[in-house]
CSV table of C-alpha atoms and ligand atoms in Angstrom, one decimal:
chain,number,residue,atom,x,y,z
H,1,MET,CA,-161.4,-107.8,-74.6
H,2,ALA,CA,-160.6,-106.9,-71.1
H,3,LEU,CA,-161.3,-107.1,-67.4
H,4,THR,CA,-162.5,-103.7,-66.2
H,5,LEU,CA,-163.2,-102.2,-62.8
H,6,GLU,CA,-165.6,-99.2,-63.1
H,7,HIS,CA,-165.9,-96.9,-60.1
H,8,VAL,CA,-165.6,-99.9,-57.7
H,9,SER,CA,-165.9,-99.3,-54.0
H,10,LYS,CA,-165.9,-101.7,-51.1
H,11,ARG,CA,-166.9,-100.9,-47.5
H,12,PHE,CA,-166.5,-103.1,-44.4
H,13,GLY,CA,-168.9,-101.3,-42.0
H,14,SER,CA,-167.5,-97.8,-41.7
H,15,LEU,CA,-164.1,-98.8,-43.2
H,16,VAL,CA,-163.8,-97.8,-46.9
H,17,ALA,CA,-161.3,-100.4,-48.1
H,18,ILE,CA,-161.6,-99.5,-51.8
H,19,LYS,CA,-162.8,-96.1,-53.0
H,20,ASP,CA,-164.0,-95.4,-56.6
H,21,LEU,CA,-161.4,-97.6,-58.3
H,22,SER,CA,-161.4,-97.8,-62.1
H,23,LEU,CA,-158.9,-100.0,-63.9
H,24,THR,CA,-158.6,-101.9,-67.2
H,25,PHE,CA,-156.6,-105.1,-67.6
H,26,GLU,CA,-156.0,-106.3,-71.2
H,27,ARG,CA,-154.9,-109.7,-72.1
H,28,GLY,CA,-151.3,-110.1,-73.1
H,29,ALA,CA,-149.8,-108.3,-70.2
H,30,ILE,CA,-148.6,-108.7,-66.6
H,31,TYR,CA,-150.1,-106.1,-64.2
H,32,SER,CA,-148.9,-105.6,-60.6
H,33,ILE,CA,-151.0,-104.0,-57.8
H,34,ILE,CA,-148.7,-102.7,-55.1
H,35,GLY,CA,-149.3,-100.5,-52.0
H,36,PRO,CA,-148.6,-100.5,-48.3
H,37,ASN,CA,-150.2,-103.1,-46.0
H,38,GLY,CA,-153.9,-102.5,-45.8
H,39,ALA,CA,-154.0,-100.5,-49.0
H,40,GLY,CA,-156.8,-102.8,-50.4
H,41,LYS,CA,-154.8,-105.0,-52.7
H,42,SER,CA,-156.3,-108.3,-51.6
H,43,THR,CA,-159.7,-106.8,-51.5
H,44,VAL,CA,-159.4,-106.0,-55.2
H,45,VAL,CA,-158.5,-109.7,-55.9
H,46,ASN,CA,-161.3,-110.9,-53.7
H,47,MET,CA,-163.8,-108.7,-55.5
H,48,VAL,CA,-162.7,-109.7,-58.9
H,49,ALA,CA,-162.8,-113.4,-58.0
H,50,GLY,CA,-166.1,-113.0,-56.3
H,51,SER,CA,-165.0,-113.8,-52.7
H,52,TYR,CA,-166.2,-110.3,-51.8
H,53,THR,CA,-169.2,-108.5,-53.3
H,54,VAL,CA,-168.6,-104.9,-54.4
H,55,THR,CA,-170.4,-102.2,-52.5
H,56,SER,CA,-170.8,-100.1,-55.6
H,57,GLY,CA,-169.5,-100.0,-59.1
H,58,VAL,CA,-169.2,-102.7,-61.7
H,59,ILE,CA,-166.5,-105.3,-62.6
H,60,ARG,CA,-166.7,-106.7,-66.2
H,61,LEU,CA,-165.0,-109.4,-68.1
H,62,ASP,CA,-165.7,-108.6,-71.7
H,63,ALA,CA,-169.5,-108.6,-72.0
H,64,HIS,CA,-170.1,-110.3,-68.6
H,65,VAL,CA,-170.9,-108.4,-65.5
H,66,VAL,CA,-168.6,-110.3,-63.1
H,67,SER,CA,-169.6,-108.3,-60.0
H,68,SER,CA,-173.1,-109.8,-60.1
H,69,LEU,CA,-172.0,-113.4,-60.4
H,70,ALA,CA,-171.3,-116.0,-57.8
H,71,LYS,CA,-167.7,-117.2,-57.2
H,72,HIS,CA,-168.1,-120.4,-59.1
H,73,GLN,CA,-169.6,-118.7,-62.1
H,74,ILE,CA,-166.7,-116.3,-62.1
H,75,ALA,CA,-164.3,-119.2,-62.0
H,76,ARG,CA,-166.2,-120.8,-64.9
H,77,LEU,CA,-165.9,-117.6,-66.9
H,78,GLY,CA,-162.1,-118.0,-66.7
H,79,ILE,CA,-160.9,-116.0,-63.8
H,80,SER,CA,-158.6,-118.0,-61.5
H,81,ARG,CA,-156.6,-117.0,-58.5
H,82,THR,CA,-154.1,-117.9,-55.8
H,83,TYR,CA,-154.5,-116.9,-52.2
H,84,GLN,CA,-152.2,-114.8,-50.0
H,85,ASN,CA,-152.1,-117.8,-47.6
H,86,LEU,CA,-151.7,-121.2,-49.2
H,87,ARG,CA,-154.9,-123.1,-49.8
H,88,LEU,CA,-153.7,-126.5,-50.9
H,89,PHE,CA,-155.3,-129.8,-50.0
H,90,ASP,CA,-152.5,-131.1,-47.9
H,91,GLY,CA,-153.9,-134.6,-47.7
H,92,MET,CA,-154.2,-135.0,-51.4
H,93,SER,CA,-151.4,-135.6,-53.9
H,94,VAL,CA,-149.9,-132.9,-56.1
H,95,LEU,CA,-151.6,-134.3,-59.1
H,96,GLU,CA,-155.0,-134.5,-57.3
H,97,ASN,CA,-154.5,-130.9,-56.3
H,98,LEU,CA,-154.4,-130.0,-59.9
H,99,GLU,CA,-157.2,-132.3,-61.0
H,100,VAL,CA,-159.6,-130.9,-58.5
H,101,CYS,CA,-159.3,-127.4,-60.1
H,102,PHE,CA,-161.5,-128.7,-62.9
H,103,PHE,CA,-164.4,-129.5,-60.6
H,104,THR,CA,-164.6,-127.5,-57.5
H,105,ASP,CA,-166.7,-124.3,-57.1
H,106,SER,CA,-164.4,-122.6,-54.7
H,107,LEU,CA,-161.1,-122.9,-56.5
H,108,PRO,CA,-159.8,-121.9,-59.9
H,109,GLY,CA,-162.2,-123.8,-62.1
H,110,LEU,CA,-162.8,-123.7,-65.8
H,111,PHE,CA,-164.7,-126.9,-66.6
H,112,ARG,CA,-165.5,-126.3,-70.2
H,113,ARG,CA,-163.2,-125.6,-73.0
H,114,GLY,CA,-164.5,-124.3,-76.3
H,115,GLY,CA,-168.0,-125.0,-75.0
H,116,HIS,CA,-167.6,-128.7,-74.3
H,117,ARG,CA,-166.9,-130.5,-71.1
H,118,MET,CA,-163.4,-131.8,-71.0
H,119,THR,CA,-163.0,-135.5,-70.8
H,120,LYS,CA,-161.1,-137.2,-68.0
H,121,VAL,CA,-158.3,-138.0,-70.5
H,122,GLU,CA,-158.1,-134.4,-71.6
H,123,ARG,CA,-158.0,-133.2,-68.0
H,124,LEU,CA,-155.3,-135.6,-67.1
H,125,LYS,CA,-153.3,-134.7,-70.1
H,126,ARG,CA,-153.5,-131.0,-69.1
H,127,CYS,CA,-152.5,-131.8,-65.5
H,128,HIS,CA,-149.5,-133.8,-66.6
H,129,ALA,CA,-148.4,-131.0,-68.9
H,130,CYS,CA,-148.8,-128.6,-66.1
H,131,LEU,CA,-146.7,-130.8,-63.7
H,132,HIS,CA,-144.0,-130.8,-66.3
H,133,ASP,CA,-144.2,-127.0,-66.9
H,134,PHE,CA,-144.0,-126.2,-63.2
H,135,ASN,CA,-141.3,-128.7,-62.5
H,136,LEU,CA,-143.5,-130.8,-60.3
H,137,ALA,CA,-143.5,-134.1,-62.2
H,138,ASP,CA,-141.1,-135.8,-59.7
H,139,VAL,CA,-143.5,-135.2,-56.8
H,140,ALA,CA,-146.8,-135.8,-58.7
H,141,GLU,CA,-147.8,-138.6,-56.3
H,142,ASN,CA,-146.5,-137.0,-53.1
H,143,LEU,CA,-148.9,-135.4,-50.6
H,144,ALA,CA,-149.1,-131.6,-51.2
H,145,GLY,CA,-148.7,-131.1,-47.4
H,146,ASP,CA,-145.3,-132.9,-47.5
H,147,LEU,CA,-143.7,-130.6,-50.1
H,148,PRO,CA,-141.3,-128.0,-48.9
H,149,TYR,CA,-142.9,-124.5,-48.6
H,150,GLY,CA,-141.2,-123.2,-51.8
H,151,ARG,CA,-142.7,-126.0,-53.9
H,152,GLN,CA,-146.1,-125.6,-52.3
H,153,LYS,CA,-146.1,-122.0,-53.6
H,154,VAL,CA,-145.2,-123.3,-57.0
H,155,LEU,CA,-148.1,-125.8,-56.8
H,156,GLU,CA,-150.4,-123.0,-55.7
H,157,LEU,CA,-149.3,-121.1,-58.8
H,158,ALA,CA,-149.7,-124.2,-61.1
H,159,ARG,CA,-153.3,-124.6,-59.8
H,160,ALA,CA,-154.1,-121.1,-61.0
H,161,PHE,CA,-152.9,-121.9,-64.5
H,162,VAL,CA,-153.9,-125.5,-65.0
H,163,THR,CA,-157.4,-124.6,-66.3
H,164,ASP,CA,-156.0,-122.1,-68.9
H,165,ALA,CA,-157.9,-119.2,-67.4
H,166,PRO,CA,-157.6,-116.0,-69.4
H,167,VAL,CA,-157.4,-113.9,-66.2
H,168,VAL,CA,-155.1,-115.1,-63.4
H,169,LEU,CA,-154.9,-113.2,-60.1
H,170,LEU,CA,-151.8,-114.0,-58.0
H,171,ASP,CA,-151.9,-112.7,-54.4
H,172,GLU,CA,-148.4,-112.6,-53.1
H,173,PRO,CA,-146.9,-115.6,-54.9
H,174,ALA,CA,-143.4,-114.8,-53.5
H,175,ALA,CA,-144.5,-114.3,-49.8
H,176,GLY,CA,-142.2,-116.3,-47.6
H,177,LEU,CA,-139.8,-117.4,-50.3
H,178,ASN,CA,-136.1,-116.8,-50.1
H,179,HIS,CA,-134.1,-114.7,-52.5
H,180,THR,CA,-133.3,-117.6,-54.9
H,181,GLU,CA,-136.9,-118.9,-54.9
H,182,THR,CA,-138.2,-115.4,-55.4
H,183,LYS,CA,-136.0,-114.9,-58.5
H,184,GLU,CA,-137.2,-118.3,-59.8
H,185,MET,CA,-140.8,-117.3,-59.1
H,186,ALA,CA,-140.3,-114.1,-61.1
H,187,ARG,CA,-138.8,-116.0,-64.0
H,188,ARG,CA,-141.7,-118.5,-63.9
H,189,ILE,CA,-144.5,-115.9,-63.8
H,190,ALA,CA,-142.8,-113.9,-66.7
H,191,SER,CA,-142.7,-117.1,-68.7
H,192,LEU,CA,-146.5,-117.5,-68.2
H,193,LYS,CA,-147.3,-114.3,-70.0
H,194,ARG,CA,-149.4,-115.0,-73.1
H,195,SER,CA,-151.3,-112.9,-75.6
H,196,ASP,CA,-154.6,-114.4,-74.6
H,197,ARG,CA,-154.1,-114.1,-70.8
H,198,ALA,CA,-154.0,-111.2,-68.3
H,199,ILE,CA,-151.9,-111.8,-65.2
H,200,ILE,CA,-152.7,-109.6,-62.2
H,201,LEU,CA,-150.1,-109.8,-59.5
H,202,VAL,CA,-150.3,-108.5,-55.9
H,203,GLU,CA,-146.7,-108.6,-54.6
H,204,HIS,CA,-144.5,-106.9,-52.0
H,205,ASP,CA,-141.2,-107.9,-53.5
H,206,MET,CA,-140.3,-104.8,-55.6
H,207,ASP,CA,-137.5,-106.5,-57.6
H,208,LEU,CA,-140.0,-109.1,-58.7
H,209,VAL,CA,-142.7,-106.5,-59.5
H,210,MET,CA,-140.4,-104.2,-61.3
H,211,SER,CA,-138.7,-106.9,-63.3
H,212,ILE,CA,-141.8,-108.5,-64.9
H,213,SER,CA,-144.7,-106.0,-64.9
H,214,ASP,CA,-146.0,-104.2,-68.0
H,215,ARG,CA,-147.9,-101.8,-65.7
H,216,VAL,CA,-147.9,-101.2,-62.0
H,217,ASP,CA,-151.0,-99.9,-60.2
H,218,VAL,CA,-150.3,-98.3,-56.8
H,219,LEU,CA,-153.0,-98.3,-54.2
H,220,ASN,CA,-152.9,-96.3,-51.0
H,221,HIS,CA,-155.8,-96.2,-48.5
H,222,GLY,CA,-158.0,-97.9,-51.1
H,223,GLU,CA,-157.5,-95.3,-53.8
H,224,LEU,CA,-155.5,-95.5,-57.0
H,225,LEU,CA,-152.4,-93.3,-56.3
H,226,TYR,CA,-150.6,-93.9,-59.5
H,227,SER,CA,-150.6,-96.2,-62.5
H,228,GLY,CA,-147.7,-96.5,-64.9
H,229,SER,CA,-144.7,-98.4,-66.2
H,230,PRO,CA,-142.3,-99.8,-63.6
H,231,ASP,CA,-139.8,-97.0,-64.4
H,232,ALA,CA,-142.5,-94.3,-64.0
H,233,VAL,CA,-143.6,-95.8,-60.7
H,234,ARG,CA,-140.1,-95.9,-59.4
H,235,ARG,CA,-139.6,-92.2,-60.3
H,236,ASN,CA,-142.9,-91.1,-58.8
H,237,GLU,CA,-142.5,-89.2,-55.5
H,238,LYS,CA,-146.1,-89.8,-54.4
H,239,VAL,CA,-145.5,-93.5,-54.6
H,240,GLN,CA,-142.4,-93.3,-52.5
H,241,GLU,CA,-144.1,-91.2,-49.9
H,242,ALA,CA,-147.0,-93.6,-49.6
H,243,TYR,CA,-144.5,-96.3,-48.5
H,244,LEU,CA,-142.8,-94.2,-45.9
H,245,GLY,CA,-143.8,-94.3,-42.3
H,246,THR,CA,-143.4,-97.9,-41.4
H,247,ALA,CA,-140.0,-99.5,-40.8
H,248,ALA,CA,-141.2,-102.7,-42.6
H,249,GLU,CA,-141.6,-100.8,-45.8
H,250,LEU,CA,-138.1,-99.2,-45.7
H,251,ASP,CA,-136.6,-101.9,-47.9
H,252,ILE,CA,-139.3,-101.2,-50.5
H,253,VAL,CA,-138.5,-97.5,-50.3
H,254,ARG,CA,-134.8,-98.2,-50.7
H,255,LYS,CA,-135.5,-100.3,-53.8
H,256,LEU,CA,-137.9,-97.7,-55.2
H,257,THR,CA,-135.3,-94.9,-54.7
H,258,GLU,CA,-132.5,-96.9,-56.2
H,259,GLY,CA,-131.3,-95.2,-59.3
H,260,ARG,CA,-132.6,-91.8,-58.4
H,261,ARG,CA,-130.1,-90.7,-55.9
H,262,THR,CA,-130.3,-87.1,-57.1
H,263,SER,CA,-133.6,-86.5,-55.4
H,264,GLY,CA,-132.9,-84.7,-52.1
H,265,GLY,CA,-136.5,-84.9,-51.1
H,266,ILE,CA,-136.7,-88.6,-51.1
H,267,ARG,CA,-133.5,-89.0,-49.2
H,268,ALA,CA,-134.7,-86.6,-46.6
H,269,HIS,CA,-137.9,-88.5,-46.1
H,270,ALA,CA,-136.1,-91.9,-45.8
H,271,GLY,CA,-133.7,-90.4,-43.4
H,272,VAL,CA,-136.4,-89.3,-41.1
H,273,VAL,CA,-137.9,-92.7,-41.0
H,274,ARG,CA,-134.6,-94.4,-40.4
H,275,HIS,CA,-133.9,-92.4,-37.2
T,1,ADP,N1,-163.2,-109.4,-44.6
T,1,ADP,C1,-162.9,-108.2,-44.1
T,1,ADP,N2,-163.6,-107.6,-43.1
T,1,ADP,C2,-163.3,-106.4,-42.6
T,1,ADP,N3,-162.2,-105.7,-43.0
T,1,ADP,C3,-161.5,-106.2,-44.0
T,1,ADP,C4,-161.8,-107.4,-44.6
T,1,ADP,N4,-160.9,-107.7,-45.6
T,1,ADP,C5,-160.1,-106.6,-45.6
T,1,ADP,N5,-160.4,-105.7,-44.7
T,1,ADP,C6,-159.8,-104.4,-44.4
T,1,ADP,O1,-159.7,-103.7,-45.6
T,1,ADP,C7,-158.5,-103.0,-45.7
T,1,ADP,C8,-157.7,-103.5,-46.9
T,1,ADP,O2,-157.3,-104.8,-46.7
T,1,ADP,P1,-156.5,-105.7,-47.7
T,1,ADP,O3,-157.2,-105.6,-49.0
T,1,ADP,O4,-156.4,-107.1,-47.1
T,1,ADP,O5,-155.1,-105.0,-47.8
T,1,ADP,P2,-153.8,-105.4,-48.5
T,1,ADP,O6,-154.0,-106.7,-49.2
T,1,ADP,O7,-153.4,-104.3,-49.4
T,1,ADP,O8,-152.8,-105.5,-47.4
T,1,ADP,C9,-157.8,-103.3,-44.4
T,1,ADP,O9,-158.0,-102.2,-43.5
T,1,ADP,C10,-158.4,-104.5,-43.9
T,1,ADP,O10,-158.4,-104.6,-42.5
T,2,MG,MG1,-153.1,-108.6,-49.0
């Protein structure tokens, strides 16, 4: 039982954003997709969730060919997501932002459970449990737009989980969060790991990625550069080199190279960039 990408490619005009990508995501694990800006991470999320069509290749969830379905059908199958930029309904309450996930076509939506349509009572019960789990009960009636940014990110996360989707895609859940909030987000996502759920995380914060992932897939220029455990990714020179070249990524390089000070090659590269 798995989500699979089989030789998936995506073109935007002449730009090849994803090239011949094959990956398997099993339930019961947290996967991270990392890579420099523009590597194609969000494009993968958008293709799996049906926001983008694939140019070639197939995406499957178990027996279903996801890549030939519309976005709302994919949501119904049990693939939910968050967005790189927040997409809350600012003028609705926190509770309403959760409730609406059970109805709308364009948002995480799983309307049926065990083949039957959930009743309003069941939906509300689930929403209140979710408010509690995500520490949002005290602001249930507040407008989502009035929450501080950190709690808006938590609400965005809660929305991806409220429908109990077996596949959850998280696009940069820690973007814009401070250090403490990021640590809290890491703890939260780790606690959401379940044997019947695959969590696929796109994230820039390497501490977060390395601390909670079972596998890390590294994209570079739309291609799979490396796939392995956090430790193996940390040790891989190809991965470190992919991140070199932009000052913004230096911190990531530093974190990747931490613990392997013996590698002269990597220090030499990082040194060049620093000058
Ligand atoms: N809707 C789109 N139209 C045109 N080009 C796009 C679109 N979405 C993404 N791209 C391009 O595809 C490449 C990968 O983008 P993206 O998946 O957003 O990268 P990442 O999330 O890894 O930073 C980039 O060159 C980006 O400009
Ligand atoms: Mg992105």
